[in-house]
Every structure is written in structure tokens, then in C-alpha cells.
mmCIF file of C-alpha atoms and ligand atoms in Angstrom:
data_model
loop_
_atom_site.group_PDB
_atom_site.id
_atom_site.type_symbol
_atom_site.label_atom_id
_atom_site.label_comp_id
_atom_site.label_asym_id
_atom_site.label_seq_id
_atom_site.Cartn_x
_atom_site.Cartn_y
_atom_site.Cartn_z
ATOM 1 C CA MET Y 1161 80.449 103.304 110.395
ATOM 2 C CA THR Y 1162 82.533 103.523 113.603
ATOM 3 C CA SER Y 1163 81.841 99.928 114.667
ATOM 4 C CA PHE Y 1164 82.745 98.786 111.168
ATOM 5 C CA LEU Y 1165 86.086 100.541 111.335
ATOM 6 C CA VAL Y 1166 87.126 99.099 114.699
ATOM 7 C CA LYS Y 1167 86.206 95.492 113.869
ATOM 8 C CA CYS Y 1168 89.661 94.315 112.885
ATOM 9 C CA ALA Y 1169 91.597 95.911 115.731
ATOM 10 C CA GLY Y 1170 88.863 95.279 118.330
ATOM 11 C CA LYS Y 1171 89.459 92.820 121.178
ATOM 12 C CA ASP Y 1172 86.190 90.962 120.484
ATOM 13 C CA ASN Y 1173 87.358 90.087 117.020
ATOM 14 C CA ASN Y 1174 87.320 86.307 116.621
ATOM 15 C CA GLU Y 1175 89.901 84.119 114.894
ATOM 16 C CA TYR Y 1176 87.564 83.354 112.013
ATOM 17 C CA LEU Y 1177 87.297 87.008 111.075
ATOM 18 C CA LYS Y 1178 91.037 87.517 111.408
ATOM 19 C CA GLN Y 1179 91.810 84.764 108.885
ATOM 20 C CA GLN Y 1180 89.647 86.368 106.229
ATOM 21 C CA VAL Y 1181 90.904 89.118 104.000
ATOM 22 C CA GLN Y 1182 89.005 92.140 105.188
ATOM 23 C CA VAL Y 1183 88.161 95.293 103.360
ATOM 24 C CA LYS Y 1184 87.463 98.355 105.484
ATOM 25 C CA ASN Y 1185 84.848 99.977 103.304
ATOM 26 C CA PRO Y 1186 81.126 99.535 104.077
ATOM 27 C CA TYR Y 1187 80.132 100.827 100.647
ATOM 28 C CA LEU Y 1188 81.686 97.890 98.804
ATOM 29 C CA GLU Y 1189 78.876 95.616 100.027
ATOM 30 C CA THR Y 1190 76.294 97.830 98.380
ATOM 31 C CA MET Y 1191 77.940 97.706 94.946
ATOM 32 C CA GLU Y 1192 76.415 95.395 92.384
ATOM 33 C CA GLU Y 1193 79.689 95.081 90.538
ATOM 34 C CA ASP Y 1194 83.278 95.920 91.436
ATOM 35 C CA ILE Y 1195 85.574 96.679 88.533
ATOM 36 C CA LEU Y 1196 89.250 96.306 89.440
ATOM 37 C CA TYR Y 1197 90.192 98.740 86.727
ATOM 38 C CA HIS Y 1198 93.991 98.630 86.952
ATOM 39 C CA PHE Y 1199 93.981 94.802 86.870
ATOM 40 C CA SER Y 1200 91.429 94.617 84.058
ATOM 41 C CA LEU Y 1201 89.376 92.225 86.226
ATOM 42 C CA GLY Y 1202 85.909 92.511 87.761
ATOM 43 C CA THR Y 1203 83.361 90.698 89.892
ATOM 44 C CA LYS Y 1204 80.887 90.354 87.016
ATOM 45 C CA THR Y 1205 83.317 89.561 84.243
ATOM 46 C CA HIS Y 1206 85.473 87.089 86.190
ATOM 47 C CA ASN Y 1207 84.786 84.307 88.682
ATOM 48 C CA LEU Y 1208 87.220 85.588 91.302
ATOM 49 C CA PRO Y 1209 86.594 82.817 93.913
ATOM 50 C CA GLU Y 1210 87.292 80.188 91.259
ATOM 51 C CA MET Y 1211 90.337 82.005 89.877
ATOM 52 C CA PHE Y 1212 91.932 83.040 93.175
ATOM 53 C CA GLY Y 1213 90.175 81.284 96.102
ATOM 54 C CA ASP Y 1214 93.169 79.017 96.861
ATOM 55 C CA ILE Y 1215 95.759 81.820 97.131
ATOM 56 C CA LYS Y 1216 97.805 81.627 100.345
ATOM 57 C CA PHE Y 1217 100.910 83.667 99.477
ATOM 58 C CA VAL Y 1218 101.029 86.949 97.598
ATOM 59 C CA CYS Y 1219 104.419 88.287 96.523
ATOM 60 C CA VAL Y 1220 104.552 91.834 95.212
ATOM 61 C CA GLY Y 1221 107.497 93.710 93.742
ATOM 62 C CA GLY Y 1222 108.184 96.807 91.703
ATOM 63 C CA SER Y 1223 109.253 95.450 88.339
ATOM 64 C CA ALA Y 1224 106.980 93.528 85.960
ATOM 65 C CA ASN Y 1225 109.884 91.468 84.602
ATOM 66 C CA ARG Y 1226 111.110 90.569 88.068
ATOM 67 C CA MET Y 1227 107.653 89.395 89.154
ATOM 68 C CA LYS Y 1228 107.374 87.259 86.016
ATOM 69 C CA ALA Y 1229 110.802 85.782 86.775
ATOM 70 C CA PHE Y 1230 109.662 85.120 90.347
ATOM 71 C CA ALA Y 1231 106.552 83.301 89.082
ATOM 72 C CA GLN Y 1232 108.729 81.107 86.863
ATOM 73 C CA PHE Y 1233 111.167 80.499 89.713
ATOM 74 C CA ILE Y 1234 108.470 79.497 92.226
ATOM 75 C CA HIS Y 1235 106.903 77.270 89.541
ATOM 76 C CA GLN Y 1236 110.146 75.291 89.442
ATOM 77 C CA GLU Y 1237 110.653 75.393 93.202
ATOM 78 C CA LEU Y 1238 107.161 74.023 93.872
ATOM 79 C CA LYS Y 1239 107.666 71.403 91.137
ATOM 80 C CA MET Y 1240 104.466 72.422 89.401
ATOM 81 C CA THR Y 1241 103.471 70.643 86.224
ATOM 82 C CA GLY Y 1242 103.538 72.472 82.884
ATOM 83 C CA ASN Y 1243 106.034 74.806 81.275
ATOM 84 C CA PRO Y 1244 107.054 77.802 83.444
ATOM 85 C CA GLU Y 1245 107.759 79.739 80.240
ATOM 86 C CA GLU Y 1246 104.058 79.572 79.443
ATOM 87 C CA ILE Y 1247 102.711 81.160 82.632
ATOM 88 C CA ARG Y 1248 100.139 83.715 81.528
ATOM 89 C CA ASP Y 1249 99.830 87.319 82.737
ATOM 90 C CA ILE Y 1250 96.326 87.437 84.274
ATOM 91 C CA CYS Y 1251 96.309 91.215 83.769
ATOM 92 C CA GLU Y 1252 97.167 91.074 80.085
ATOM 93 C CA GLY Y 1253 94.238 93.429 79.389
ATOM 94 C CA THR Y 1254 96.273 96.267 80.918
ATOM 95 C CA ASP Y 1255 99.939 97.225 81.122
ATOM 96 C CA ARG Y 1256 99.604 98.944 84.505
ATOM 97 C CA TYR Y 1257 100.467 95.860 86.557
ATOM 98 C CA CYS Y 1258 101.226 92.230 85.798
ATOM 99 C CA MET Y 1259 99.944 89.225 87.749
ATOM 100 C CA TYR Y 1260 100.893 85.547 87.650
ATOM 101 C CA LYS Y 1261 99.344 82.674 89.596
ATOM 102 C CA VAL Y 1262 101.370 79.576 90.404
ATOM 103 C CA GLY Y 1263 99.340 77.191 92.574
ATOM 104 C CA PRO Y 1264 98.750 78.983 95.903
ATOM 105 C CA VAL Y 1265 101.196 81.786 95.040
ATOM 106 C CA LEU Y 1266 100.274 85.056 93.360
ATOM 107 C CA SER Y 1267 103.051 87.252 91.961
ATOM 108 C CA VAL Y 1268 102.087 90.864 91.236
ATOM 109 C CA SER Y 1269 104.055 93.931 90.149
ATOM 110 C CA HIS Y 1270 103.389 97.324 91.750
ATOM 111 C CA GLY Y 1271 105.588 99.895 90.014
ATOM 112 C CA MET Y 1272 107.633 102.486 91.877
ATOM 113 C CA GLY Y 1273 106.547 104.585 94.812
ATOM 114 C CA VAL Y 1274 103.652 104.947 97.234
ATOM 115 C CA PRO Y 1275 100.902 106.060 94.808
ATOM 116 C CA SER Y 1276 101.603 103.179 92.433
ATOM 117 C CA ILE Y 1277 101.704 100.435 95.076
ATOM 118 C CA SER Y 1278 98.737 101.917 96.922
ATOM 119 C CA ILE Y 1279 96.446 101.691 93.859
ATOM 120 C CA MET Y 1280 97.594 98.120 93.302
ATOM 121 C CA LEU Y 1281 97.003 97.196 96.961
ATOM 122 C CA HIS Y 1282 93.455 98.597 97.007
ATOM 123 C CA GLU Y 1283 92.578 96.358 94.086
ATOM 124 C CA LEU Y 1284 94.615 93.363 95.295
ATOM 125 C CA ILE Y 1285 93.007 93.396 98.748
ATOM 126 C CA LYS Y 1286 89.533 93.703 97.184
ATOM 127 C CA LEU Y 1287 90.405 90.838 94.831
ATOM 128 C CA LEU Y 1288 91.451 88.589 97.750
ATOM 129 C CA HIS Y 1289 88.294 89.590 99.611
ATOM 130 C CA HIS Y 1290 85.957 88.952 96.669
ATOM 131 C CA ALA Y 1291 87.717 85.608 96.117
ATOM 132 C CA HIS Y 1292 87.048 84.640 99.805
ATOM 133 C CA CYS Y 1293 90.759 83.982 100.399
ATOM 134 C CA ARG Y 1294 91.782 83.018 103.937
ATOM 135 C CA ASP Y 1295 95.087 82.856 105.836
ATOM 136 C CA VAL Y 1296 96.984 84.863 103.248
ATOM 137 C CA VAL Y 1297 100.538 86.124 103.817
ATOM 138 C CA LEU Y 1298 101.805 89.046 101.752
ATOM 139 C CA PHE Y 1299 105.443 89.776 100.943
ATOM 140 C CA ARG Y 1300 107.007 92.776 99.302
ATOM 141 C CA LEU Y 1301 110.174 91.595 97.552
ATOM 142 C CA GLY Y 1302 112.308 94.528 96.557
ATOM 143 C CA THR Y 1303 115.531 96.409 96.151
ATOM 144 C CA SER Y 1304 116.834 99.144 98.406
ATOM 145 C CA GLY Y 1305 119.806 101.240 99.391
ATOM 146 C CA GLY Y 1306 121.582 99.855 102.452
ATOM 147 C CA ILE Y 1307 122.897 101.850 105.399
ATOM 148 C CA GLY Y 1308 126.072 100.408 106.888
ATOM 149 C CA LEU Y 1309 125.554 97.009 105.236
ATOM 150 C CA ALA Y 1310 127.521 95.178 102.571
ATOM 151 C CA PRO Y 1311 125.743 95.363 99.199
ATOM 152 C CA GLY Y 1312 123.699 92.214 98.611
ATOM 153 C CA THR Y 1313 122.500 91.977 102.214
ATOM 154 C CA VAL Y 1314 118.811 91.131 102.553
ATOM 155 C CA VAL Y 1315 116.902 93.238 105.079
ATOM 156 C CA VAL Y 1316 113.755 91.786 106.641
ATOM 157 C CA THR Y 1317 111.893 94.832 107.864
ATOM 158 C CA GLU Y 1318 111.204 95.130 111.559
ATOM 159 C CA LYS Y 1319 109.501 98.535 111.334
ATOM 160 C CA ALA Y 1320 108.701 100.491 108.187
ATOM 161 C CA VAL Y 1321 109.433 104.124 109.040
ATOM 162 C CA ASP Y 1322 108.946 107.495 107.370
ATOM 163 C CA HIS Y 1323 111.522 110.220 106.589
ATOM 164 C CA SER Y 1324 111.578 111.174 110.291
ATOM 165 C CA PHE Y 1325 112.063 107.529 111.355
ATOM 166 C CA ARG Y 1326 108.486 107.254 112.691
ATOM 167 C CA PRO Y 1327 106.652 103.921 112.232
ATOM 168 C CA GLN Y 1328 103.677 105.504 110.519
ATOM 169 C CA PHE Y 1329 102.140 106.325 107.167
ATOM 170 C CA GLU Y 1330 100.259 109.555 106.503
ATOM 171 C CA GLN Y 1331 97.411 109.398 104.000
ATOM 172 C CA VAL Y 1332 95.576 112.566 103.029
ATOM 173 C CA VAL Y 1333 91.832 111.841 103.042
ATOM 174 C CA LEU Y 1334 89.393 114.619 102.127
ATOM 175 C CA GLY Y 1335 92.143 117.149 102.758
ATOM 176 C CA LYS Y 1336 92.978 115.837 106.235
ATOM 177 C CA VAL Y 1337 95.963 113.754 107.259
ATOM 178 C CA VAL Y 1338 95.067 110.269 108.515
ATOM 179 C CA THR Y 1339 97.988 108.594 110.291
ATOM 180 C CA ARG Y 1340 98.208 104.806 110.160
ATOM 181 C CA SER Y 1341 100.552 102.425 111.980
ATOM 182 C CA THR Y 1342 103.075 100.504 109.894
ATOM 183 C CA GLU Y 1343 103.562 97.547 112.212
ATOM 184 C CA LEU Y 1344 104.423 94.340 110.373
ATOM 185 C CA ASP Y 1345 103.937 90.737 111.435
ATOM 186 C CA GLU Y 1346 106.682 89.816 113.929
ATOM 187 C CA GLY Y 1347 106.095 86.093 113.538
ATOM 188 C CA VAL Y 1348 106.538 86.123 109.761
ATOM 189 C CA ALA Y 1349 109.715 88.237 110.098
ATOM 190 C CA ALA Y 1350 111.158 85.784 112.643
ATOM 191 C CA GLU Y 1351 110.267 82.845 110.385
ATOM 192 C CA LEU Y 1352 112.031 84.548 107.464
ATOM 193 C CA LEU Y 1353 115.128 85.083 109.569
ATOM 194 C CA GLN Y 1354 115.081 81.408 110.516
ATOM 195 C CA CYS Y 1355 114.773 80.536 106.802
ATOM 196 C CA SER Y 1356 117.828 82.666 106.000
ATOM 197 C CA SER Y 1357 119.870 80.695 108.536
ATOM 198 C CA GLU Y 1358 118.940 77.506 106.679
ATOM 199 C CA LEU Y 1359 120.202 78.890 103.357
ATOM 200 C CA GLN Y 1360 123.681 79.620 102.122
ATOM 201 C CA ASN Y 1361 124.717 82.889 100.490
ATOM 202 C CA ILE Y 1362 121.703 84.906 101.606
ATOM 203 C CA PRO Y 1363 123.199 87.271 104.227
ATOM 204 C CA THR Y 1364 120.153 88.584 106.068
ATOM 205 C CA VAL Y 1365 119.532 91.065 108.865
ATOM 206 C CA ILE Y 1366 116.436 92.396 110.547
ATOM 207 C CA GLY Y 1367 116.174 96.173 110.768
ATOM 208 C CA ASN Y 1368 114.051 99.203 110.129
ATOM 209 C CA THR Y 1369 113.294 100.246 106.564
ATOM 210 C CA MET Y 1370 112.858 103.896 105.672
ATOM 211 C CA CYS Y 1371 110.297 104.646 102.972
ATOM 212 C CA THR Y 1372 110.701 107.864 100.983
ATOM 213 C CA HIS Y 1373 108.716 109.564 98.234
ATOM 214 C CA ASP Y 1374 111.736 110.115 96.018
ATOM 215 C CA PHE Y 1375 114.866 108.195 94.980
ATOM 216 C CA TYR Y 1376 117.170 111.241 94.774
ATOM 217 C CA GLU Y 1377 116.846 114.193 97.168
ATOM 218 C CA GLY Y 1378 114.290 112.255 99.223
ATOM 219 C CA GLN Y 1379 116.911 109.584 99.940
ATOM 220 C CA GLY Y 1380 119.692 112.120 100.501
ATOM 221 C CA ARG Y 1381 121.429 111.526 97.160
ATOM 222 C CA LEU Y 1382 123.954 113.994 95.843
ATOM 223 C CA ASP Y 1383 123.579 112.813 92.232
ATOM 224 C CA GLY Y 1384 120.075 113.918 91.202
ATOM 225 C CA ALA Y 1385 119.161 116.772 88.845
ATOM 226 C CA LEU Y 1386 118.569 118.832 91.999
ATOM 227 C CA CYS Y 1387 120.523 118.831 95.228
ATOM 228 C CA SER Y 1388 119.880 121.311 98.019
ATOM 229 C CA PHE Y 1389 122.235 119.986 100.737
ATOM 230 C CA SER Y 1390 125.932 119.354 101.372
ATOM 231 C CA PRO Y 1391 127.762 115.984 101.487
ATOM 232 C CA GLU Y 1392 128.208 116.536 105.239
ATOM 233 C CA GLU Y 1393 124.458 117.067 105.726
ATOM 234 C CA LYS Y 1394 123.777 113.891 103.777
ATOM 235 C CA GLN Y 1395 126.146 111.841 105.962
ATOM 236 C CA GLU Y 1396 124.616 113.335 109.100
ATOM 237 C CA TYR Y 1397 121.084 112.328 107.972
ATOM 238 C CA LEU Y 1398 122.184 108.780 107.135
ATOM 239 C CA ARG Y 1399 123.992 108.535 110.463
ATOM 240 C CA LYS Y 1400 120.817 109.615 112.305
ATOM 241 C CA ALA Y 1401 118.814 107.070 110.310
ATOM 242 C CA TYR Y 1402 121.317 104.351 111.249
ATOM 243 C CA GLU Y 1403 121.079 105.341 114.929
ATOM 244 C CA ALA Y 1404 117.278 105.052 114.662
ATOM 245 C CA GLY Y 1405 117.745 101.440 113.522
ATOM 246 C CA VAL Y 1406 117.273 102.091 109.803
ATOM 247 C CA ARG Y 1407 119.227 99.597 107.700
ATOM 248 C CA ASN Y 1408 117.772 100.259 104.266
ATOM 249 C CA ILE Y 1409 115.824 102.805 102.226
ATOM 250 C CA GLU Y 1410 113.154 102.127 99.621
ATOM 251 C CA MET Y 1411 109.894 103.650 98.402
ATOM 252 C CA GLU Y 1412 106.847 101.528 99.259
ATOM 253 C CA SER Y 1413 107.157 99.830 102.659
ATOM 254 C CA THR Y 1414 105.122 102.197 104.842
ATOM 255 C CA VAL Y 1415 101.935 102.183 102.767
ATOM 256 C CA PHE Y 1416 102.314 98.436 102.180
ATOM 257 C CA ALA Y 1417 102.583 97.798 105.925
ATOM 258 C CA ALA Y 1418 99.779 100.224 106.812
ATOM 259 C CA MET Y 1419 97.250 98.891 104.304
ATOM 260 C CA CYS Y 1420 97.957 95.240 105.126
ATOM 261 C CA ARG Y 1421 97.608 95.945 108.822
ATOM 262 C CA VAL Y 1422 94.253 97.724 108.508
ATOM 263 C CA CYS Y 1423 92.961 94.798 106.435
ATOM 264 C CA CYS Y 1424 94.258 92.134 108.880
ATOM 265 C CA LEU Y 1425 96.742 90.708 106.398
ATOM 266 C CA LYS Y 1426 99.994 89.244 107.688
ATOM 267 C CA ALA Y 1427 102.770 90.981 105.821
ATOM 268 C CA ALA Y 1428 106.552 91.183 105.518
ATOM 269 C CA VAL Y 1429 108.988 93.361 103.586
ATOM 270 C CA VAL Y 1430 112.115 91.650 102.234
ATOM 271 C CA CYS Y 1431 114.493 93.892 100.290
ATOM 272 C CA VAL Y 1432 118.040 93.377 99.127
ATOM 273 C CA THR Y 1433 120.480 96.271 99.385
ATOM 274 C CA LEU Y 1434 122.168 97.257 96.106
ATOM 275 C CA LEU Y 1435 124.792 99.564 97.644
ATOM 276 C CA ASN Y 1436 125.981 100.974 100.954
ATOM 277 C CA ARG Y 1437 124.723 104.560 101.065
ATOM 278 C CA PHE Y 1438 127.534 105.610 103.460
ATOM 279 C CA GLU Y 1439 129.864 104.910 100.544
ATOM 280 C CA GLY Y 1440 128.031 106.425 97.594
ATOM 281 C CA ASP Y 1441 124.845 107.119 95.699
ATOM 282 C CA GLN Y 1442 125.258 105.575 92.267
ATOM 283 C CA ILE Y 1443 124.334 101.948 91.667
ATOM 284 C CA SER Y 1444 127.463 100.869 89.859
ATOM 285 C CA SER Y 1445 127.726 97.102 90.367
ATOM 286 C CA PRO Y 1446 127.778 95.063 87.144
ATOM 287 C CA HIS Y 1447 124.434 93.923 85.758
ATOM 288 C CA ASP Y 1448 124.964 90.229 86.570
ATOM 289 C CA VAL Y 1449 125.834 91.079 90.179
ATOM 290 C CA LEU Y 1450 122.653 93.158 90.533
ATOM 291 C CA VAL Y 1451 120.573 90.362 88.987
ATOM 292 C CA GLU Y 1452 121.961 87.868 91.509
ATOM 293 C CA TYR Y 1453 121.292 90.283 94.397
ATOM 294 C CA GLN Y 1454 117.674 90.683 93.263
ATOM 295 C CA GLN Y 1455 117.170 86.934 93.331
ATOM 296 C CA ARG Y 1456 118.049 86.761 97.028
ATOM 297 C CA PRO Y 1457 114.675 87.939 98.433
ATOM 298 C CA GLN Y 1458 113.011 85.524 95.989
ATOM 299 C CA VAL Y 1459 115.116 82.582 97.201
ATOM 300 C CA LEU Y 1460 114.391 83.455 100.827
ATOM 301 C CA VAL Y 1461 110.628 83.824 100.365
ATOM 302 C CA SER Y 1462 110.479 80.711 98.201
ATOM 303 C CA HIS Y 1463 112.127 78.763 101.053
ATOM 304 C CA PHE Y 1464 109.520 80.190 103.467
ATOM 305 C CA ILE Y 1465 106.674 79.144 101.161
ATOM 306 C CA LYS Y 1466 108.065 75.642 100.629
ATOM 307 C CA LYS Y 1467 108.423 75.203 104.400
ATOM 308 C CA ARG Y 1468 104.881 76.407 105.023
ATOM 309 C CA LEU Y 1469 103.613 73.992 102.363
ATOM 310 C CA GLY Y 1470 105.526 71.136 103.987
ATOM 311 C CA GLN Y 1471 107.778 70.658 100.950
ATOM 312 C CA ILE Y 1472 110.986 70.967 102.993
HETATM 313 C C1 R2B X 1403 113.257 100.339 95.284
HETATM 314 O O1 R2B X 1403 113.738 100.519 94.049
HETATM 315 C C2 R2B X 1403 112.895 101.445 93.341
HETATM 316 C C3 R2B X 1403 113.680 102.668 92.978
HETATM 317 O O2 R2B X 1403 114.785 102.346 92.201
HETATM 318 C C4 R2B X 1403 111.730 101.688 94.257
HETATM 319 O O3 R2B X 1403 110.525 101.160 93.765
HETATM 320 C C5 R2B X 1403 112.102 100.974 95.461
HETATM 321 O O4 R2B X 1403 111.322 100.923 96.521
HETATM 322 N N1 URA X 1404 115.928 101.461 95.630
HETATM 323 C C1 URA X 1404 115.830 102.583 96.356
HETATM 324 O O1 URA X 1404 114.728 103.083 96.613
HETATM 325 N N2 URA X 1404 116.957 103.150 96.782
HETATM 326 C C2 URA X 1404 118.174 102.668 96.496
HETATM 327 O O2 URA X 1404 119.165 103.254 96.890
HETATM 328 C C3 URA X 1404 118.264 101.496 95.726
HETATM 329 C C4 URA X 1404 117.111 100.902 95.297
#
């Protein structure tokens, strides 16, 4: 078991292994069938290598509608044949998550918060593994609250940090806390930043992203149903976060980074800020403004994908 666990991080690991999507579970090999329950897919019921073997980019995001819109957008951007309106939800057998495939791009929703994205990632990583995918890059495209940034700024995450600004994710396993690193791929982040400089109207910074387990008290909001701190204490916490390099707050980045890292997947987190948390808690911009903000990570990642595919 120990040698299995160290394979990915070990120095003797060769390039071939690194390019493959790895699962870190020796028991999977012994299973005759693997049912990806929350996707309504399985190794016996579906030919996963045929369906997904050519996937090179996986884009995940919280909202089902947004990930459908992204699939339609990337369909147009990649000049795919067929009608983007007719792209089918591969997970139509369940309403837990949605999934769309557009050429080498997979667009998947993950819901809100660590438990929801973590279930999705277990099944997504197994899917990519069963499908024998290689050289895959994963992106989380999301929304967030900014710290000291103009609303609409895109933050490419340098480090995903927890509530104490530590670059780690704590998973409770059999009643014990297992701490995993949340390091993301520096190269992909730098490439994304370069892409932003080639685009207009996508103000982008690189910074740390704080992941919390709650939108209200957990993010220091004064406008939830409960509030156990003063406005001054809130400002002090946000100021400390800013000093620790945190530029935005959301709810999935640490587990996303940790799971991708353990499984040798290159990953990046690209979130737009909807407000500046130094200035308030409520998201009060008009709907059309928020819609345009949410397209910004999509435009940036689409540019990255087109460049990687040699279409720019
Ligand atoms: C950003 O937005 C959601 C909360 O509104 C959450 O999923 C996140 O990370
Ligand atoms: N998503 C979050 O998690 N926090 C915000 O403030 C905005 C979007």
C-alpha cells in the first residue's frame, strides 16, 4: 500500500506515468465494475475510453446552467460542426451534476461547497482514468468575493488556502485528519496570465484564494441569518487575509487543488470577483453585469484552450 501511495510524488516516477490520470486507490483494480453513481455512468454500461478517451481539457464550475453555457460557448469558439443548442447532457440520467463534451473539452458542474465538488471529483478522476485519458488539464471556473479588487476582476489562483491562510486541505478519514497540499500548477497559471494580457476587458491578477465551508459567517459576512462578530472584527479578518496574499474567497478551491495534485492532474482555479468584500457583503450588481462577469473566466480559459490546440 505504501509504495502505491508514493508513486505519484516519488522521484523515480517517469514522464509516462505522470501524463496518465492516476487514481490513488489500489482497490479499484480489483473491482469488476465501477459505477459512477452521481454521473449515472459505469464501466460496464458505458464504453468510457470510446466516450471520453480524447479529453484534454476539463472545465468544472458550480452551476449547471453556467457549465451548459460554457459548453455552447466553447463549441462556437472551437468552430465545431453541429448545433451548439443541441449539445446533450451526458449525465441526463441524474440531476446531481451535468456534463457536456465538446471535442477535447469536457464541461462539468459541481454544485456548491467542498462535499459537493469532492464527490464529483472522485467520479470525474475515475472516469478520466477508466477512459485512459492522458495530458489532461483541469480548470475550475467560478465566482468569488474579491478582497481589495474591483468587481469583475479575474483571479488566477496562486495558492488555494484555508480559513487560516494555510495552503492545505484537511480531509477526515476514518476519524483522523489527513492534511493534503493544495499546490496548483505554476506553469498553467502563468500561461493563463499570459492569455489575459492578449485579451481585452479581462482584468486579471494572480493571488491566493481562500476556500471556506460557508458563504455567510464562514466568509465574514454581516448579512447572514446568524452573525457572531462585529463589523470591526470582519474588517480585521479581511485585512489579515489580504496581507497573507488572499485576493478572493470561494468555496471549493482547496479540495479541488488537493485532489488534482494527488492524482497528478495539472489544475488551475480561475474565478471572477463579484464584489469587493472591503466594501460590502451583498451581491447587488445588476443581473446583466453579473452575467458578463461570469463569462470572463470562460473567455480566458477558452483562449488558453484555443492556443494549446494551435487555433490562435
Ligand atoms: C462561489 O460561489 C458559490 C457561492 O455563491 C460557491 O460555490 C463558490 O465557490
Ligand atoms: N462566491 C463566494 O463564495 N463568495 C462571494 O462573496 C461571492 C461568490
